[in-house]
Amino acid sequence: MPQKKRNDFAVAVGLLGLGFTGMLVVSMIGCSLMTMAAMWTTGEVTTDLLMIMNDIGIYGLGLPVLLAIGHFLPSTAPFPLRPVRALRPVTFARTAAVGYAGCMAANLVSLLLLAAIRALAGLQPNNSLNGMVETMSPWASLILISLVPAVAEELVFRGYLYRKLIRFGQLPYILISAFFFGSFHGNLDQFLYAFVLGCWLGYLICRTGSVIYGMLIHLFINFFSSCVLTSAGDGAVANALLGLGILALVGWGLVQFWDFHRRMFVRPATGLPEHPVRAALLNPGMLLWIAAFLVMCVISLLS
């Protein structure tokens, strides 16, 4: 029986790792082909068009690969769409503040670590994402950077993975889905804060039974980062007020997390092997995904 439990858990995580690897490869190939076709027909590719092709590659071409491979895994829970335990507006605002504060704290740690790594290695900072957002039209930024990822990523990384992993317990689901979410961003700049946010939103799924709250929090964070911050301009007063607002929101979020953590709990894991971390990481599918993630990180650091 212990060996069967180990096999069930390792196979489930490994198949998901294989699925995400296939999703990534197919989406990158599809996006590259669409970009070459656009260059051949129009002679140029705008940032808006590039982001449209990127979303088509990920969700139109790559996602079916993940779903096809994940079809071999049982779905042991209904899709978490309709809330089982609804949040009051004030409680939701508190959870959103916690999510934003966690992102900002993790992002600060990432910035410090990567600044040290780049300084020691003699590498230049990578601001390609910020530069890309600044060249997009406002409506494209709102839809392609804020709305689409908030909805699609929550459906995949929180909703879909909930159906496939919750049978092993809430904590394994939260940590594994957050790891896939963070690593799917493909760079170290975003990995840590995406992982932290993924843990919080995964916990909210377990508490409320719905991805809706995660979508709204995700949308708020994306919108604030991609639309509000990039359009703030160079005005000293406006930036000072914005900075104070961010500090106030982060401070409030940290206070709310301190209040929440005393009542936080997850149900005990079930059906796990004796060494669950080893089973989750040291299987062919997950090793393949980790290798793909590391390759993307190296490319991002050197670009």
Tab-separated table of C-alpha atoms in Angstrom:
chain	number	residue	atom	x	y	z
A	1	MET	CA	0.000	0.000	0.000
A	2	PRO	CA	2.757	2.604	0.789
A	3	GLN	CA	4.347	1.886	-2.601
A	4	LYS	CA	0.979	2.366	-4.317
A	5	LYS	CA	0.483	5.677	-2.505
A	6	ARG	CA	3.924	6.821	-3.604
A	7	ASN	CA	3.206	5.818	-7.180
A	8	ASP	CA	-0.186	7.562	-7.230
A	9	PHE	CA	1.226	10.834	-5.933
A	10	ALA	CA	4.405	10.786	-8.014
A	11	VAL	CA	2.511	9.808	-11.164
A	12	ALA	CA	-0.045	12.585	-10.664
A	13	VAL	CA	2.583	15.282	-10.146
A	14	GLY	CA	4.775	13.846	-12.897
A	15	LEU	CA	1.977	13.827	-15.455
A	16	LEU	CA	1.147	17.416	-14.608
A	17	GLY	CA	4.811	18.343	-14.978
A	18	LEU	CA	4.856	16.636	-18.356
A	19	GLY	CA	1.626	18.408	-19.296
A	20	PHE	CA	2.963	21.848	-18.436
A	21	THR	CA	6.181	21.120	-20.317
A	22	GLY	CA	4.193	20.131	-23.390
A	23	MET	CA	1.980	23.191	-22.967
A	24	LEU	CA	5.044	25.436	-22.849
A	25	VAL	CA	6.802	23.869	-25.839
A	26	VAL	CA	3.721	23.880	-28.068
A	27	SER	CA	2.829	27.453	-27.115
A	28	MET	CA	6.369	28.686	-27.827
A	29	ILE	CA	6.466	26.945	-31.199
A	30	GLY	CA	3.017	28.237	-32.101
A	31	CYS	CA	3.844	31.792	-31.041
A	32	SER	CA	7.101	31.714	-33.018
A	33	LEU	CA	5.331	30.504	-36.159
A	34	MET	CA	2.611	33.140	-35.800
A	35	THR	CA	5.242	35.848	-35.295
A	36	MET	CA	7.131	34.792	-38.412
A	37	ALA	CA	3.885	34.719	-40.396
A	38	ALA	CA	2.996	38.209	-39.172
A	39	MET	CA	6.432	39.524	-40.087
A	40	TRP	CA	6.167	37.947	-43.535
A	41	THR	CA	2.721	39.421	-44.226
A	42	THR	CA	2.929	42.848	-42.548
A	43	GLY	CA	6.635	43.500	-42.108
A	44	GLU	CA	6.303	44.354	-38.411
A	45	VAL	CA	4.803	43.015	-35.207
A	46	THR	CA	3.414	45.464	-32.665
A	47	THR	CA	3.522	44.717	-28.961
A	48	ASP	CA	-0.268	44.415	-28.910
A	49	LEU	CA	-0.211	41.815	-31.678
A	50	LEU	CA	2.655	39.969	-30.022
A	51	MET	CA	0.676	39.653	-26.780
A	52	ILE	CA	-2.407	38.464	-28.670
A	53	MET	CA	-0.339	35.755	-30.360
A	54	ASN	CA	1.221	34.868	-27.016
A	55	ASP	CA	-2.207	34.290	-25.441
A	56	ILE	CA	-3.356	32.294	-28.461
A	57	GLY	CA	-0.219	30.183	-28.218
A	58	ILE	CA	-0.619	29.505	-24.503
A	59	TYR	CA	-4.356	28.963	-24.177
A	60	GLY	CA	-5.376	28.073	-27.721
A	61	LEU	CA	-2.496	25.740	-28.619
A	62	GLY	CA	-0.665	24.840	-25.417
A	63	LEU	CA	-3.524	24.366	-22.963
A	64	PRO	CA	-5.120	21.475	-24.929
A	65	VAL	CA	-1.834	19.574	-24.493
A	66	LEU	CA	-2.051	19.934	-20.712
A	67	LEU	CA	-5.702	18.895	-20.724
A	68	ALA	CA	-4.978	15.878	-22.926
A	69	ILE	CA	-2.211	14.621	-20.638
A	70	GLY	CA	-4.172	15.487	-17.494
A	71	HIS	CA	-7.073	13.430	-18.827
A	72	PHE	CA	-5.208	10.347	-17.567
A	73	LEU	CA	-5.597	11.628	-13.992
A	74	PRO	CA	-8.889	11.287	-12.115
A	75	SER	CA	-10.850	14.431	-11.280
A	76	THR	CA	-11.922	13.824	-7.703
A	77	ALA	CA	-13.708	17.114	-7.016
A	78	PRO	CA	-16.097	19.410	-8.863
A	79	PHE	CA	-14.621	22.478	-10.495
A	80	PRO	CA	-14.419	25.174	-7.762
A	81	LEU	CA	-16.524	27.860	-9.390
A	82	ARG	CA	-19.557	28.655	-7.237
A	83	PRO	CA	-18.569	29.724	-3.696
A	84	VAL	CA	-19.367	27.227	-0.972
A	85	ARG	CA	-18.452	29.765	1.673
A	86	ALA	CA	-18.995	33.332	0.462
A	87	LEU	CA	-16.805	36.185	1.659
A	88	ARG	CA	-18.309	39.428	2.867
A	89	PRO	CA	-17.080	42.531	0.987
A	90	VAL	CA	-14.940	43.682	3.917
A	91	THR	CA	-13.394	40.231	4.322
A	92	PHE	CA	-12.697	40.061	0.606
A	93	ALA	CA	-10.973	43.463	0.737
A	94	ARG	CA	-8.799	42.166	3.566
A	95	THR	CA	-7.851	39.036	1.621
A	96	ALA	CA	-7.004	41.160	-1.433
A	97	ALA	CA	-4.747	43.351	0.703
A	98	VAL	CA	-2.997	40.244	2.031
A	99	GLY	CA	-2.406	39.013	-1.519
A	100	TYR	CA	-0.970	42.346	-2.623
A	101	ALA	CA	1.210	42.668	0.477
A	102	GLY	CA	2.569	39.158	-0.041
A	103	CYS	CA	3.412	39.965	-3.663
A	104	MET	CA	5.199	43.174	-2.737
A	105	ALA	CA	7.193	41.572	0.077
A	106	ALA	CA	8.228	38.626	-2.094
A	107	ASN	CA	9.025	40.954	-4.991
A	108	LEU	CA	11.324	42.999	-2.753
A	109	VAL	CA	13.198	39.843	-1.736
A	110	SER	CA	13.475	38.800	-5.395
A	111	LEU	CA	14.796	42.216	-6.436
A	112	LEU	CA	17.491	42.154	-3.758
A	113	LEU	CA	18.590	38.589	-4.529
A	114	LEU	CA	18.631	39.092	-8.293
A	115	ALA	CA	20.450	42.410	-7.961
A	116	ALA	CA	23.163	40.592	-6.012
A	117	ILE	CA	23.302	37.737	-8.543
A	118	ARG	CA	23.506	40.114	-11.501
A	119	ALA	CA	26.154	42.233	-9.785
A	120	LEU	CA	28.321	39.199	-9.035
A	121	ALA	CA	27.868	37.800	-12.551
A	122	GLY	CA	28.242	41.154	-14.298
A	123	LEU	CA	24.776	40.947	-15.860
A	124	GLN	CA	22.523	43.847	-16.789
A	125	PRO	CA	19.028	44.260	-15.265
A	126	ASN	CA	16.220	42.811	-17.363
A	127	ASN	CA	13.376	45.314	-17.778
A	128	SER	CA	11.860	43.742	-20.888
A	129	LEU	CA	8.459	43.136	-19.259
A	130	ASN	CA	8.074	46.722	-18.063
A	131	GLY	CA	9.258	48.010	-21.420
A	132	MET	CA	6.734	45.821	-23.215
A	133	VAL	CA	3.837	47.023	-21.065
A	134	GLU	CA	4.793	50.663	-21.638
A	135	THR	CA	4.597	50.216	-25.429
A	136	MET	CA	1.123	48.652	-25.375
A	137	SER	CA	-2.097	50.547	-25.934
A	138	PRO	CA	-4.182	51.089	-22.763
A	139	TRP	CA	-7.010	48.794	-23.867
A	140	ALA	CA	-4.602	46.030	-24.901
A	141	SER	CA	-2.814	46.310	-21.574
A	142	LEU	CA	-6.110	46.131	-19.700
A	143	ILE	CA	-7.346	43.069	-21.588
A	144	LEU	CA	-4.157	41.126	-22.392
A	145	ILE	CA	-2.064	41.876	-19.299
A	146	SER	CA	-4.739	42.333	-16.632
A	147	LEU	CA	-7.946	40.494	-17.555
A	148	VAL	CA	-6.954	37.447	-19.624
A	149	PRO	CA	-4.193	36.188	-17.283
A	150	ALA	CA	-6.347	36.787	-14.208
A	151	VAL	CA	-9.178	34.653	-15.565
A	152	ALA	CA	-7.238	32.014	-17.493
A	153	GLU	CA	-4.481	31.438	-14.941
A	154	GLU	CA	-6.946	31.056	-12.089
A	155	LEU	CA	-8.995	28.561	-14.086
A	156	VAL	CA	-5.872	26.522	-14.889
A	157	PHE	CA	-3.559	26.821	-11.890
A	158	ARG	CA	-6.183	27.008	-9.164
A	159	GLY	CA	-9.347	25.463	-10.621
A	160	TYR	CA	-8.015	22.695	-12.870
A	161	LEU	CA	-5.217	21.664	-10.521
A	162	TYR	CA	-7.694	21.604	-7.635
A	163	ARG	CA	-9.621	18.839	-9.384
A	164	LYS	CA	-6.442	16.852	-10.003
A	165	LEU	CA	-4.561	17.311	-6.717
A	166	ILE	CA	-7.037	17.930	-3.903
A	167	ARG	CA	-7.398	14.183	-3.295
A	168	PHE	CA	-3.902	14.289	-1.766
A	169	GLY	CA	-4.862	17.024	0.694
A	170	GLN	CA	-5.099	20.790	0.804
A	171	LEU	CA	-1.457	21.545	1.611
A	172	PRO	CA	-0.014	19.456	-1.267
A	173	TYR	CA	-2.506	21.097	-3.632
A	174	ILE	CA	-1.616	24.599	-2.424
A	175	LEU	CA	2.155	24.130	-2.659
A	176	ILE	CA	2.277	22.193	-5.935
A	177	SER	CA	-0.175	24.453	-7.753
A	178	ALA	CA	1.742	27.509	-6.506
A	179	PHE	CA	5.019	26.021	-7.737
A	180	PHE	CA	3.598	25.375	-11.198
A	181	PHE	CA	2.114	28.878	-11.220
A	182	GLY	CA	5.360	30.556	-10.230
A	183	SER	CA	7.596	28.539	-12.526
A	184	PHE	CA	5.267	28.953	-15.518
A	185	HIS	CA	6.232	32.645	-15.562
A	186	GLY	CA	9.622	31.468	-16.783
A	187	ASN	CA	11.927	33.820	-14.899
A	188	LEU	CA	13.314	34.400	-11.433
A	189	ASP	CA	12.041	37.985	-11.337
A	190	GLN	CA	8.442	36.785	-11.085
A	191	PHE	CA	8.814	33.298	-9.615
A	192	LEU	CA	8.874	34.100	-5.904
A	193	TYR	CA	6.014	36.587	-5.773
A	194	ALA	CA	3.920	34.417	-8.096
A	195	PHE	CA	4.580	31.440	-5.803
A	196	VAL	CA	3.568	33.431	-2.717
A	197	LEU	CA	0.427	34.725	-4.423
A	198	GLY	CA	-0.340	31.211	-5.664
A	199	CYS	CA	-0.167	29.854	-2.111
A	200	TRP	CA	-2.575	32.500	-0.845
A	201	LEU	CA	-5.052	32.108	-3.701
A	202	GLY	CA	-4.859	28.319	-3.396
A	203	TYR	CA	-5.686	28.631	0.291
A	204	LEU	CA	-8.686	30.820	-0.577
A	205	ILE	CA	-9.921	28.075	-2.909
A	206	CYS	CA	-9.807	25.622	-0.019
A	207	ARG	CA	-11.648	28.023	2.278
A	208	THR	CA	-14.305	29.331	-0.127
A	209	GLY	CA	-14.585	26.612	-2.779
A	210	SER	CA	-14.402	29.154	-5.614
A	211	VAL	CA	-11.860	30.604	-8.049
A	212	ILE	CA	-13.909	33.805	-8.374
A	213	TYR	CA	-12.224	35.558	-5.458
A	214	GLY	CA	-8.805	34.610	-6.777
A	215	MET	CA	-9.695	35.992	-10.204
A	216	LEU	CA	-10.706	39.330	-8.701
A	217	ILE	CA	-7.567	39.595	-6.556
A	218	HIS	CA	-5.391	38.532	-9.478
A	219	LEU	CA	-7.110	41.103	-11.698
A	220	PHE	CA	-6.575	43.859	-9.144
A	221	ILE	CA	-2.860	43.085	-8.803
A	222	ASN	CA	-2.340	42.851	-12.562
A	223	PHE	CA	-4.305	46.035	-13.228
A	224	PHE	CA	-2.510	48.002	-10.547
A	225	SER	CA	0.914	46.839	-11.747
A	226	SER	CA	0.375	47.081	-15.504
A	227	CYS	CA	-2.039	49.998	-15.850
A	228	VAL	CA	-1.836	52.222	-12.784
A	229	LEU	CA	1.901	52.132	-12.069
A	230	THR	CA	2.972	52.400	-15.713
A	231	SER	CA	0.675	55.381	-16.328
A	232	ALA	CA	1.695	57.322	-13.230
A	233	GLY	CA	4.127	59.469	-15.220
A	234	ASP	CA	7.089	61.410	-13.819
A	235	GLY	CA	5.224	63.850	-11.581
A	236	ALA	CA	6.862	64.027	-8.164
A	237	VAL	CA	3.649	64.672	-6.251
A	238	ALA	CA	1.669	61.938	-8.028
A	239	ASN	CA	4.434	59.379	-7.523
A	240	ALA	CA	4.836	60.355	-3.877
A	241	LEU	CA	1.111	59.905	-3.250
A	242	LEU	CA	1.131	56.618	-5.143
A	243	GLY	CA	4.086	55.400	-3.102
A	244	LEU	CA	2.359	56.311	0.145
A	245	GLY	CA	-0.773	54.520	-1.015
A	246	ILE	CA	1.223	51.384	-1.795
A	247	LEU	CA	2.946	51.475	1.598
A	248	ALA	CA	-0.401	51.917	3.338
A	249	LEU	CA	-1.957	49.023	1.420
A	250	VAL	CA	1.010	46.740	2.094
A	251	GLY	CA	1.018	47.666	5.770
A	252	TRP	CA	-2.713	47.017	6.060
A	253	GLY	CA	-2.301	43.708	4.240
A	254	LEU	CA	0.443	42.549	6.606
A	255	VAL	CA	-1.710	43.444	9.605
A	256	GLN	CA	-4.627	41.515	8.111
A	257	PHE	CA	-2.432	38.474	7.497
A	258	TRP	CA	-1.313	38.547	11.127
A	259	ASP	CA	-4.970	38.542	12.138
A	260	PHE	CA	-5.879	35.797	9.640
A	261	HIS	CA	-2.997	33.468	10.458
A	262	ARG	CA	-4.324	32.697	13.930
A	263	ARG	CA	-7.414	31.127	12.359
A	264	MET	CA	-5.840	29.585	9.267
A	265	PHE	CA	-5.896	25.833	8.889
A	266	VAL	CA	-5.711	23.182	6.183
A	267	ARG	CA	-7.092	19.685	6.319
A	268	PRO	CA	-4.498	16.943	6.840
A	269	ALA	CA	-2.966	15.420	3.734
A	270	THR	CA	-4.165	11.980	2.692
A	271	GLY	CA	-2.683	9.327	0.452
A	272	LEU	CA	0.862	10.725	0.540
A	273	PRO	CA	3.999	8.578	0.447
A	274	GLU	CA	6.564	8.516	3.239
A	275	HIS	CA	8.719	11.155	1.522
A	276	PRO	CA	6.236	13.398	-0.333
A	277	VAL	CA	8.733	16.104	-1.354
A	278	ARG	CA	11.024	13.544	-2.936
A	279	ALA	CA	8.094	11.887	-4.688
A	280	ALA	CA	6.838	15.246	-5.996
A	281	LEU	CA	10.170	16.500	-7.312
A	282	LEU	CA	12.172	13.423	-8.282
A	283	ASN	CA	9.952	11.982	-10.992
A	284	PRO	CA	10.554	12.234	-14.742
A	285	GLY	CA	7.719	14.632	-15.520
A	286	MET	CA	8.556	17.126	-12.777
A	287	LEU	CA	12.291	16.899	-13.481
A	288	LEU	CA	11.562	17.719	-17.113
A	289	TRP	CA	9.479	20.721	-16.071
A	290	ILE	CA	12.134	21.950	-13.620
A	291	ALA	CA	14.770	21.646	-16.359
A	292	ALA	CA	12.582	23.683	-18.728
A	293	PHE	CA	12.056	26.299	-16.023
A	294	LEU	CA	15.791	26.584	-15.332
A	295	VAL	CA	16.531	26.978	-19.040
A	296	MET	CA	13.988	29.805	-19.246
A	297	CYS	CA	15.533	31.444	-16.171
A	298	VAL	CA	19.033	31.336	-17.666
A	299	ILE	CA	17.772	32.813	-20.928
A	300	SER	CA	15.981	35.559	-18.983
A	301	LEU	CA	19.089	36.384	-16.948
A	302	LEU	CA	21.319	36.550	-20.023
A	303	SER	CA	18.906	38.507	-22.211
